[in-house]
mmCIF file of C-alpha atoms in Angstrom:
data_model
loop_
_atom_site.group_PDB
_atom_site.id
_atom_site.type_symbol
_atom_site.label_atom_id
_atom_site.label_comp_id
_atom_site.label_asym_id
_atom_site.label_seq_id
_atom_site.Cartn_x
_atom_site.Cartn_y
_atom_site.Cartn_z
ATOM 1 C CA UNK A 1 100.374 72.756 61.740
ATOM 2 C CA UNK A 2 97.316 72.787 59.515
ATOM 3 C CA UNK A 3 95.261 75.298 60.305
ATOM 4 C CA UNK A 4 91.203 73.421 61.031
ATOM 5 C CA UNK A 5 89.402 77.110 60.658
ATOM 6 C CA UNK A 6 89.749 80.711 61.517
ATOM 7 C CA UNK A 7 87.095 83.469 61.721
ATOM 8 C CA UNK A 8 86.915 86.962 63.180
ATOM 9 C CA UNK A 9 83.827 89.356 64.954
ATOM 10 C CA UNK A 10 83.404 92.488 62.848
ATOM 11 C CA UNK A 11 82.378 95.944 64.609
ATOM 12 C CA UNK A 12 80.166 98.192 63.542
ATOM 13 C CA UNK A 13 79.407 101.298 65.189
ATOM 14 C CA UNK A 14 78.198 104.529 62.862
ATOM 15 C CA UNK A 15 77.755 107.238 66.319
ATOM 16 C CA UNK A 16 80.200 107.621 68.922
ATOM 17 C CA UNK A 17 79.570 108.411 72.250
ATOM 18 C CA UNK A 18 79.306 112.668 71.297
ATOM 19 C CA UNK A 19 77.063 111.785 67.839
ATOM 20 C CA UNK A 20 79.314 112.050 65.475
ATOM 21 C CA UNK A 21 79.331 109.967 62.489
ATOM 22 C CA UNK A 22 82.707 107.878 62.244
ATOM 23 C CA UNK A 23 81.874 106.303 58.880
ATOM 24 C CA UNK A 24 80.282 107.745 55.776
ATOM 25 C CA UNK A 25 78.683 104.635 54.365
ATOM 26 C CA UNK A 26 74.915 105.604 56.131
ATOM 27 C CA UNK A 27 72.551 102.752 55.103
ATOM 28 C CA UNK A 28 69.566 103.315 53.563
ATOM 29 C CA UNK A 29 67.289 104.380 56.528
ATOM 30 C CA UNK A 30 69.365 106.522 58.543
ATOM 31 C CA UNK A 31 69.397 108.868 55.307
ATOM 32 C CA UNK A 32 66.235 109.428 55.881
ATOM 33 C CA UNK A 33 65.877 112.211 58.807
ATOM 34 C CA UNK A 34 61.724 112.026 59.002
ATOM 35 C CA UNK A 35 61.606 108.525 59.510
ATOM 36 C CA UNK A 36 65.205 109.069 61.956
ATOM 37 C CA UNK A 37 63.050 111.344 63.873
ATOM 38 C CA UNK A 38 60.431 109.116 64.712
ATOM 39 C CA UNK A 39 62.753 106.268 66.112
ATOM 40 C CA UNK A 40 64.744 109.068 67.885
ATOM 41 C CA UNK A 41 60.596 109.934 68.753
ATOM 42 C CA UNK A 42 59.400 106.108 69.956
ATOM 43 C CA UNK A 43 63.558 105.966 71.979
ATOM 44 C CA UNK A 44 61.899 109.252 74.124
ATOM 45 C CA UNK A 45 58.455 107.917 74.196
ATOM 46 C CA UNK A 46 60.044 104.076 75.644
ATOM 47 C CA UNK A 47 61.874 106.286 77.875
ATOM 48 C CA UNK A 48 59.653 108.387 79.443
ATOM 49 C CA UNK A 49 56.708 104.876 79.667
ATOM 50 C CA UNK A 50 59.747 103.153 81.970
ATOM 51 C CA UNK A 51 60.018 106.708 84.236
ATOM 52 C CA UNK A 52 56.846 106.410 84.516
ATOM 53 C CA UNK A 53 56.455 102.228 85.141
ATOM 54 C CA UNK A 54 59.154 102.561 88.065
ATOM 55 C CA UNK A 55 57.260 105.432 89.537
ATOM 56 C CA UNK A 56 53.995 103.039 88.658
ATOM 57 C CA UNK A 57 55.923 100.357 91.138
ATOM 58 C CA UNK A 58 56.402 102.799 93.746
ATOM 59 C CA UNK A 59 53.691 103.590 94.953
ATOM 60 C CA UNK A 60 52.407 99.616 95.049
ATOM 61 C CA UNK A 61 50.295 99.692 91.662
ATOM 62 C CA UNK A 62 52.808 97.192 89.766
ATOM 63 C CA UNK A 63 54.680 94.402 91.244
ATOM 64 C CA UNK A 64 58.117 93.955 90.455
ATOM 65 C CA UNK A 65 59.233 96.234 87.425
ATOM 66 C CA UNK A 66 62.358 95.606 84.942
ATOM 67 C CA UNK A 67 63.540 98.348 83.874
ATOM 68 C CA UNK A 68 64.884 99.128 80.776
ATOM 69 C CA UNK A 69 67.018 102.401 81.072
ATOM 70 C CA UNK A 70 69.650 102.436 78.418
ATOM 71 C CA UNK A 71 68.685 99.869 76.336
ATOM 72 C CA UNK A 72 66.552 102.427 73.838
ATOM 73 C CA UNK A 73 68.404 101.956 70.567
ATOM 74 C CA UNK A 74 68.999 98.715 70.444
ATOM 75 C CA UNK A 75 65.153 97.638 71.474
ATOM 76 C CA UNK A 76 63.971 99.858 69.030
ATOM 77 C CA UNK A 77 66.770 98.838 66.602
ATOM 78 C CA UNK A 78 65.428 95.916 66.326
ATOM 79 C CA UNK A 79 61.594 96.124 66.554
ATOM 80 C CA UNK A 80 61.694 98.690 63.407
ATOM 81 C CA UNK A 81 64.444 95.955 61.691
ATOM 82 C CA UNK A 82 61.603 93.795 61.883
ATOM 83 C CA UNK A 83 58.628 92.853 58.961
ATOM 84 C CA UNK A 84 55.436 92.681 60.223
ATOM 85 C CA UNK A 85 55.571 89.105 59.071
ATOM 86 C CA UNK A 86 58.191 88.446 60.978
ATOM 87 C CA UNK A 87 57.245 86.929 64.612
ATOM 88 C CA UNK A 88 59.308 88.181 67.973
ATOM 89 C CA UNK A 89 59.742 86.410 71.188
ATOM 90 C CA UNK A 90 60.961 89.008 73.806
ATOM 91 C CA UNK A 91 62.589 88.431 77.253
ATOM 92 C CA UNK A 92 61.298 90.948 79.431
ATOM 93 C CA UNK A 93 62.244 94.043 78.887
ATOM 94 C CA UNK A 94 62.615 94.496 75.116
ATOM 95 C CA UNK A 95 59.803 97.465 75.363
ATOM 96 C CA UNK A 96 60.918 99.778 72.327
ATOM 97 C CA UNK A 97 60.995 96.644 70.247
ATOM 98 C CA UNK A 98 57.266 95.638 71.670
ATOM 99 C CA UNK A 99 56.073 99.255 71.241
ATOM 100 C CA UNK A 100 56.924 99.138 67.835
ATOM 101 C CA UNK A 101 54.696 96.620 67.101
ATOM 102 C CA UNK A 102 51.863 97.258 68.528
ATOM 103 C CA UNK A 103 52.041 96.358 71.754
ATOM 104 C CA UNK A 104 50.499 98.976 74.364
ATOM 105 C CA UNK A 105 51.642 100.430 77.838
ATOM 106 C CA UNK A 106 48.798 98.911 79.461
ATOM 107 C CA UNK A 107 48.841 96.099 78.449
ATOM 108 C CA UNK A 108 52.601 96.072 80.108
ATOM 109 C CA UNK A 109 51.179 97.334 83.235
ATOM 110 C CA UNK A 110 48.565 94.179 83.006
ATOM 111 C CA UNK A 111 51.535 91.634 83.049
ATOM 112 C CA UNK A 112 53.717 93.263 85.657
ATOM 113 C CA UNK A 113 50.220 93.971 87.512
ATOM 114 C CA UNK A 114 49.656 89.991 87.889
ATOM 115 C CA UNK A 115 46.478 89.876 84.834
ATOM 116 C CA UNK A 116 48.209 87.774 82.182
ATOM 117 C CA UNK A 117 45.449 89.548 80.217
ATOM 118 C CA UNK A 118 48.227 91.647 79.414
ATOM 119 C CA UNK A 119 50.159 89.144 77.011
ATOM 120 C CA UNK A 120 46.919 89.251 74.217
ATOM 121 C CA UNK A 121 48.555 91.338 72.882
ATOM 122 C CA UNK A 122 44.785 93.200 70.890
ATOM 123 C CA UNK A 123 47.098 95.826 68.035
ATOM 124 C CA UNK A 124 49.072 94.128 65.083
ATOM 125 C CA UNK A 125 51.317 93.412 64.494
ATOM 126 C CA UNK A 126 52.570 91.905 67.927
ATOM 127 C CA UNK A 127 49.417 89.378 68.459
ATOM 128 C CA UNK A 128 51.432 87.000 66.198
ATOM 129 C CA UNK A 129 54.241 87.880 68.954
ATOM 130 C CA UNK A 130 54.915 85.231 72.048
ATOM 131 C CA UNK A 131 54.592 86.937 75.641
ATOM 132 C CA UNK A 132 57.383 87.834 77.715
ATOM 133 C CA UNK A 133 58.980 85.082 79.537
ATOM 134 C CA UNK A 134 60.539 85.295 82.860
ATOM 135 C CA UNK A 135 62.036 81.474 82.675
ATOM 136 C CA UNK A 136 65.331 82.896 81.031
ATOM 137 C CA UNK A 137 66.566 82.440 77.420
ATOM 138 C CA UNK A 138 64.071 79.679 76.665
ATOM 139 C CA UNK A 139 62.485 82.298 74.453
ATOM 140 C CA UNK A 140 65.553 81.212 72.092
ATOM 141 C CA UNK A 141 63.393 78.077 71.851
ATOM 142 C CA UNK A 142 60.709 79.000 71.037
ATOM 143 C CA UNK A 143 62.013 80.945 68.112
ATOM 144 C CA UNK A 144 64.084 78.592 66.682
ATOM 145 C CA UNK A 145 60.154 76.381 66.993
ATOM 146 C CA UNK A 146 58.335 79.189 64.940
ATOM 147 C CA UNK A 147 61.782 79.449 62.617
ATOM 148 C CA UNK A 148 60.914 75.744 61.900
ATOM 149 C CA UNK A 149 57.932 76.020 60.964
ATOM 150 C CA UNK A 150 58.449 78.487 58.663
ATOM 151 C CA UNK A 151 60.924 77.415 56.616
ATOM 152 C CA UNK A 152 58.920 74.116 56.526
ATOM 153 C CA UNK A 153 55.820 76.296 54.733
ATOM 154 C CA UNK A 154 57.933 77.812 52.945
ATOM 155 C CA UNK A 155 57.414 81.590 53.825
ATOM 156 C CA UNK A 156 59.569 84.079 54.138
ATOM 157 C CA UNK A 157 59.200 85.156 57.657
ATOM 158 C CA UNK A 158 61.695 85.402 60.426
ATOM 159 C CA UNK A 159 61.515 84.618 63.676
ATOM 160 C CA UNK A 160 63.970 86.849 66.316
ATOM 161 C CA UNK A 161 64.606 86.021 69.778
ATOM 162 C CA UNK A 162 65.927 88.001 72.636
ATOM 163 C CA UNK A 163 68.739 87.004 75.551
ATOM 164 C CA UNK A 164 70.789 89.247 78.242
ATOM 165 C CA UNK A 165 74.052 88.609 78.059
ATOM 166 C CA UNK A 166 74.203 86.288 80.793
ATOM 167 C CA UNK A 167 71.227 84.247 79.484
ATOM 168 C CA UNK A 168 73.409 83.622 76.509
ATOM 169 C CA UNK A 169 75.471 80.726 78.953
ATOM 170 C CA UNK A 170 72.373 79.153 78.789
ATOM 171 C CA UNK A 171 71.556 75.831 77.314
ATOM 172 C CA UNK A 172 68.460 77.037 75.924
ATOM 173 C CA UNK A 173 70.316 79.694 74.021
ATOM 174 C CA UNK A 174 72.977 76.753 72.118
ATOM 175 C CA UNK A 175 69.748 74.497 71.734
ATOM 176 C CA UNK A 176 68.123 77.313 69.302
ATOM 177 C CA UNK A 177 71.211 78.396 68.185
ATOM 178 C CA UNK A 178 72.621 74.889 66.869
ATOM 179 C CA UNK A 179 69.225 73.733 65.271
ATOM 180 C CA UNK A 180 69.105 77.028 63.482
ATOM 181 C CA UNK A 181 72.512 76.197 62.326
ATOM 182 C CA UNK A 182 71.875 72.761 61.536
ATOM 183 C CA UNK A 183 68.541 72.689 59.294
ATOM 184 C CA UNK A 184 69.486 76.063 58.571
ATOM 185 C CA UNK A 185 66.755 78.169 59.840
ATOM 186 C CA UNK A 186 65.354 81.279 59.602
ATOM 187 C CA UNK A 187 66.462 82.848 63.235
ATOM 188 C CA UNK A 188 67.605 86.235 64.248
ATOM 189 C CA UNK A 189 68.921 85.934 67.854
ATOM 190 C CA UNK A 190 70.984 89.208 69.787
ATOM 191 C CA UNK A 191 72.341 89.083 72.672
ATOM 192 C CA UNK A 192 71.140 92.560 74.027
ATOM 193 C CA UNK A 193 74.967 92.207 76.096
ATOM 194 C CA UNK A 194 74.168 94.998 78.991
ATOM 195 C CA UNK A 195 76.981 93.651 81.159
ATOM 196 C CA UNK A 196 75.318 93.142 84.257
ATOM 197 C CA UNK A 197 73.551 89.504 84.031
ATOM 198 C CA UNK A 198 71.975 91.017 87.810
ATOM 199 C CA UNK A 199 74.636 90.809 90.034
ATOM 200 C CA UNK A 200 77.347 89.136 87.802
ATOM 201 C CA UNK A 201 79.123 90.693 85.514
ATOM 202 C CA UNK A 202 79.918 90.045 81.735
ATOM 203 C CA UNK A 203 84.324 89.968 82.503
ATOM 204 C CA UNK A 204 83.803 86.803 84.429
ATOM 205 C CA UNK A 205 80.384 85.528 82.710
ATOM 206 C CA UNK A 206 82.295 84.258 79.192
ATOM 207 C CA UNK A 207 86.018 83.421 78.334
ATOM 208 C CA UNK A 208 85.096 84.568 75.058
ATOM 209 C CA UNK A 209 86.401 88.256 73.968
ATOM 210 C CA UNK A 210 82.896 89.032 72.149
ATOM 211 C CA UNK A 211 79.460 86.991 72.869
ATOM 212 C CA UNK A 212 79.154 87.308 68.912
ATOM 213 C CA UNK A 213 81.222 84.586 68.502
ATOM 214 C CA UNK A 214 78.916 82.219 70.379
ATOM 215 C CA UNK A 215 76.953 81.955 67.100
ATOM 216 C CA UNK A 216 80.985 80.639 65.343
ATOM 217 C CA UNK A 217 80.239 77.137 66.804
ATOM 218 C CA UNK A 218 76.407 76.856 65.556
ATOM 219 C CA UNK A 219 77.424 77.869 62.239
ATOM 220 C CA UNK A 220 76.102 80.376 61.672
ATOM 221 C CA UNK A 221 76.162 85.405 60.665
ATOM 222 C CA UNK A 222 78.063 86.452 64.095
ATOM 223 C CA UNK A 223 78.998 90.727 64.434
ATOM 224 C CA UNK A 224 78.530 92.248 67.801
ATOM 225 C CA UNK A 225 77.451 95.906 67.773
ATOM 226 C CA UNK A 226 77.730 98.989 69.141
ATOM 227 C CA UNK A 227 73.632 98.650 71.064
ATOM 228 C CA UNK A 228 74.098 102.619 71.560
ATOM 229 C CA UNK A 229 73.899 103.605 68.153
ATOM 230 C CA UNK A 230 71.054 102.894 66.935
ATOM 231 C CA UNK A 231 71.797 102.992 62.910
ATOM 232 C CA UNK A 232 74.013 100.423 64.185
ATOM 233 C CA UNK A 233 71.579 98.296 65.587
ATOM 234 C CA UNK A 234 68.820 98.780 62.427
ATOM 235 C CA UNK A 235 71.575 98.070 60.105
ATOM 236 C CA UNK A 236 72.604 94.394 61.355
ATOM 237 C CA UNK A 237 69.724 93.551 61.688
ATOM 238 C CA UNK A 238 67.796 94.722 58.441
ATOM 239 C CA UNK A 239 70.859 92.578 56.911
ATOM 240 C CA UNK A 240 70.650 89.108 59.002
ATOM 241 C CA UNK A 241 66.426 89.420 58.728
ATOM 242 C CA UNK A 242 67.518 89.894 54.410
ATOM 243 C CA UNK A 243 69.698 86.246 54.710
ATOM 244 C CA UNK A 244 67.102 84.680 56.742
ATOM 245 C CA UNK A 245 64.584 85.861 54.649
ATOM 246 C CA UNK A 246 66.887 84.280 51.387
ATOM 247 C CA UNK A 247 67.604 81.629 52.998
ATOM 248 C CA UNK A 248 70.858 82.636 53.658
ATOM 249 C CA UNK A 249 71.031 81.144 57.343
ATOM 250 C CA UNK A 250 70.000 82.852 60.767
ATOM 251 C CA UNK A 251 72.599 85.116 63.239
ATOM 252 C CA UNK A 252 74.141 86.302 66.274
ATOM 253 C CA UNK A 253 74.238 90.239 66.553
ATOM 254 C CA UNK A 254 75.770 91.133 69.499
ATOM 255 C CA UNK A 255 74.608 94.752 70.878
ATOM 256 C CA UNK A 256 77.044 95.875 73.316
ATOM 257 C CA UNK A 257 75.584 98.425 75.854
ATOM 258 C CA UNK A 258 74.123 98.687 79.563
ATOM 259 C CA UNK A 259 71.741 98.333 82.498
ATOM 260 C CA UNK A 260 71.192 102.439 83.483
ATOM 261 C CA UNK A 261 68.631 100.971 86.020
ATOM 262 C CA UNK A 262 68.701 98.705 88.457
ATOM 263 C CA UNK A 263 68.003 94.544 87.277
ATOM 264 C CA UNK A 264 64.202 94.864 88.429
ATOM 265 C CA UNK A 265 62.440 96.874 91.254
ATOM 266 C CA UNK A 266 63.316 93.842 93.698
ATOM 267 C CA UNK A 267 67.441 94.860 92.920
ATOM 268 C CA UNK A 268 69.361 97.463 94.078
ATOM 269 C CA UNK A 269 72.444 97.230 92.038
ATOM 270 C CA UNK A 270 74.685 99.725 94.701
ATOM 271 C CA UNK A 271 74.925 96.703 96.421
ATOM 272 C CA UNK A 272 77.405 94.875 92.923
ATOM 273 C CA UNK A 273 78.437 97.778 91.000
ATOM 274 C CA UNK A 274 80.342 100.997 91.168
ATOM 275 C CA UNK A 275 79.442 104.653 90.616
ATOM 276 C CA UNK A 276 81.484 105.107 88.886
ATOM 277 C CA UNK A 277 81.386 102.542 86.194
ATOM 278 C CA UNK A 278 77.565 104.073 85.807
ATOM 279 C CA UNK A 279 78.884 107.370 85.236
ATOM 280 C CA UNK A 280 80.782 106.330 82.927
ATOM 281 C CA UNK A 281 77.764 104.373 80.738
ATOM 282 C CA UNK A 282 75.855 107.503 80.986
ATOM 283 C CA UNK A 283 78.124 108.965 78.947
ATOM 284 C CA UNK A 284 77.462 106.964 76.271
ATOM 285 C CA UNK A 285 73.882 106.517 76.718
ATOM 286 C CA UNK A 286 72.171 106.182 73.415
ATOM 287 C CA UNK A 287 69.419 108.977 73.213
ATOM 288 C CA UNK A 288 71.878 111.819 74.366
ATOM 289 C CA UNK A 289 74.103 110.682 71.173
ATOM 290 C CA UNK A 290 71.058 110.539 68.418
ATOM 291 C CA UNK A 291 69.936 113.481 69.932
ATOM 292 C CA UNK A 292 73.641 115.666 69.339
ATOM 293 C CA UNK A 293 73.707 113.525 65.526
ATOM 294 C CA UNK A 294 69.963 115.122 64.592
ATOM 295 C CA UNK A 295 70.056 118.833 65.771
ATOM 296 C CA UNK A 296 73.555 118.725 63.965
ATOM 297 C CA UNK A 297 71.504 117.572 60.943
ATOM 298 C CA UNK A 298 68.974 120.470 62.187
ATOM 299 C CA UNK A 299 65.950 118.015 61.864
ATOM 300 C CA UNK A 300 65.803 117.956 65.862
ATOM 301 C CA UNK A 301 65.396 121.062 68.875
ATOM 302 C CA UNK A 302 64.643 121.590 72.371
ATOM 303 C CA UNK A 303 61.402 122.594 71.595
ATOM 304 C CA UNK A 304 60.222 120.297 69.515
ATOM 305 C CA UNK A 305 62.090 117.334 72.495
ATOM 306 C CA UNK A 306 59.956 119.967 74.955
ATOM 307 C CA UNK A 307 56.163 119.798 72.509
ATOM 308 C CA UNK A 308 57.558 115.863 72.718
ATOM 309 C CA UNK A 309 57.777 114.989 75.681
ATOM 310 C CA UNK A 310 54.149 116.540 77.009
ATOM 311 C CA UNK A 311 52.829 114.424 74.208
ATOM 312 C CA UNK A 312 54.018 111.304 75.502
ATOM 313 C CA UNK A 313 52.885 112.348 79.675
ATOM 314 C CA UNK A 314 49.667 113.243 78.217
ATOM 315 C CA UNK A 315 49.713 109.182 75.877
ATOM 316 C CA UNK A 316 51.323 107.625 79.434
ATOM 317 C CA UNK A 317 48.448 108.876 81.868
ATOM 318 C CA UNK A 318 46.097 107.937 79.364
ATOM 319 C CA UNK A 319 47.853 104.514 79.562
ATOM 320 C CA UNK A 320 47.985 104.743 83.253
ATOM 321 C CA UNK A 321 44.475 105.193 83.892
ATOM 322 C CA UNK A 322 43.595 102.325 81.051
ATOM 323 C CA UNK A 323 46.048 99.945 83.313
ATOM 324 C CA UNK A 324 43.929 100.966 86.270
ATOM 325 C CA UNK A 325 40.530 100.628 85.063
ATOM 326 C CA UNK A 326 40.536 97.338 83.806
ATOM 327 C CA UNK A 327 38.521 95.485 85.833
ATOM 328 C CA UNK A 328 40.496 92.348 87.202
ATOM 329 C CA UNK A 329 38.805 88.609 86.260
ATOM 330 C CA UNK A 330 36.721 86.715 88.268
ATOM 331 C CA UNK A 331 38.716 84.158 90.865
ATOM 332 C CA UNK A 332 37.770 81.905 88.778
ATOM 333 C CA UNK A 333 40.198 82.557 85.980
ATOM 334 C CA UNK A 334 42.256 80.703 87.366
ATOM 335 C CA UNK A 335 41.741 77.851 87.147
ATOM 336 C CA UNK A 336 39.376 78.203 84.058
ATOM 337 C CA UNK A 337 42.357 78.113 81.054
ATOM 338 C CA UNK A 338 44.509 75.353 81.271
ATOM 339 C CA UNK A 339 42.589 72.836 81.142
ATOM 340 C CA UNK A 340 39.748 71.740 78.043
ATOM 341 C CA UNK A 341 38.296 69.877 81.613
ATOM 342 C CA UNK A 342 39.214 70.765 84.877
ATOM 343 C CA UNK A 343 40.764 67.935 86.901
ATOM 344 C CA UNK A 344 38.379 66.352 90.069
ATOM 345 C CA UNK A 345 40.630 67.974 92.586
ATOM 346 C CA UNK A 346 40.345 71.716 90.807
ATOM 347 C CA UNK A 347 37.038 71.226 90.312
ATOM 348 C CA UNK A 348 36.394 71.268 93.526
ATOM 349 C CA UNK A 349 38.615 74.113 94.914
ATOM 350 C CA UNK A 350 37.242 76.183 92.235
ATOM 351 C CA UNK A 351 34.115 75.838 93.997
ATOM 352 C CA UNK A 352 35.626 76.000 97.563
ATOM 353 C CA UNK A 353 36.898 79.780 95.904
ATOM 354 C CA UNK A 354 33.958 80.639 94.584
ATOM 355 C CA UNK A 355 32.390 79.703 97.787
ATOM 356 C CA UNK A 356 34.404 82.000 99.832
ATOM 357 C CA UNK A 357 33.473 84.516 97.210
ATOM 358 C CA UNK A 358 30.452 84.843 97.488
ATOM 359 C CA UNK A 359 30.203 84.530 101.042
ATOM 360 C CA UNK A 360 32.554 87.583 100.826
ATOM 361 C CA UNK A 361 35.878 86.889 101.826
#
């Protein structure tokens, strides 16, 4: 019997759950301890931001919010590997990557507060990234379209999209990676496998041993990494981005992590997962291991941690105030940005709403 094809999925890890280095061949960026400290500081900033965001929602100052607790290494690893000219198509919780690329917390708050102006990022390089995508997996198609444009234009740019484990079962994801493989597009699709598609566990989402191997059928390079190890995530991203930039095709990266919080603030994860499972996940969380590694290297300590947390608190207070002080849009804004010429029925509604506002309703 002849064999039509064989494949295997590599697993990449540099730091174990205790922060012990398990490989000697550290990539160049990880040998720069000052840079690693900066990455840790952004991870810590992201966690402070996340806690503040949940508090804002609980006090009625935000709508539903999607927490990123436990995803800090995966997200910062993705964002820090990208070049400014690359394009990012996120879903709705990859704040660490977006903060690295210039998205401001006040913009996140505007979005979750119901103001679409939050999607109009003001800083580079985020200004040419895509808006948050709540419809599951549609952002993957946007990224694939961008990658096709880069190829047609002959630009050395890469489109990156992120998707959850559950979202990787959507047809939009498969369509995106299929066209990337068929057309040899510069696309890097990262599956952030946090083990839970809302209330559906990974074990019943897919019969595949890894989610990374979904890219095999599309003809893409595939790898699974420890998503709680920022060195592994960043290294896999750098390699994938370089291959794509050099015309060597796209990649699917599975970053295995865990969602330590609820799916969103509208969810209560205690209804469907056990206390021991979450406790075990906390023992493997990303902040703990990188901090232990940096402390062992002599470049981080408790005093620096507390000082940075104080800076983060001040930063967040400023961002929250900027959000709360943002003037609301006029009621007519809901009619003004969809059509070049407003249809008659909407024009009539616009006039009616405006009359109610003028009467003080």
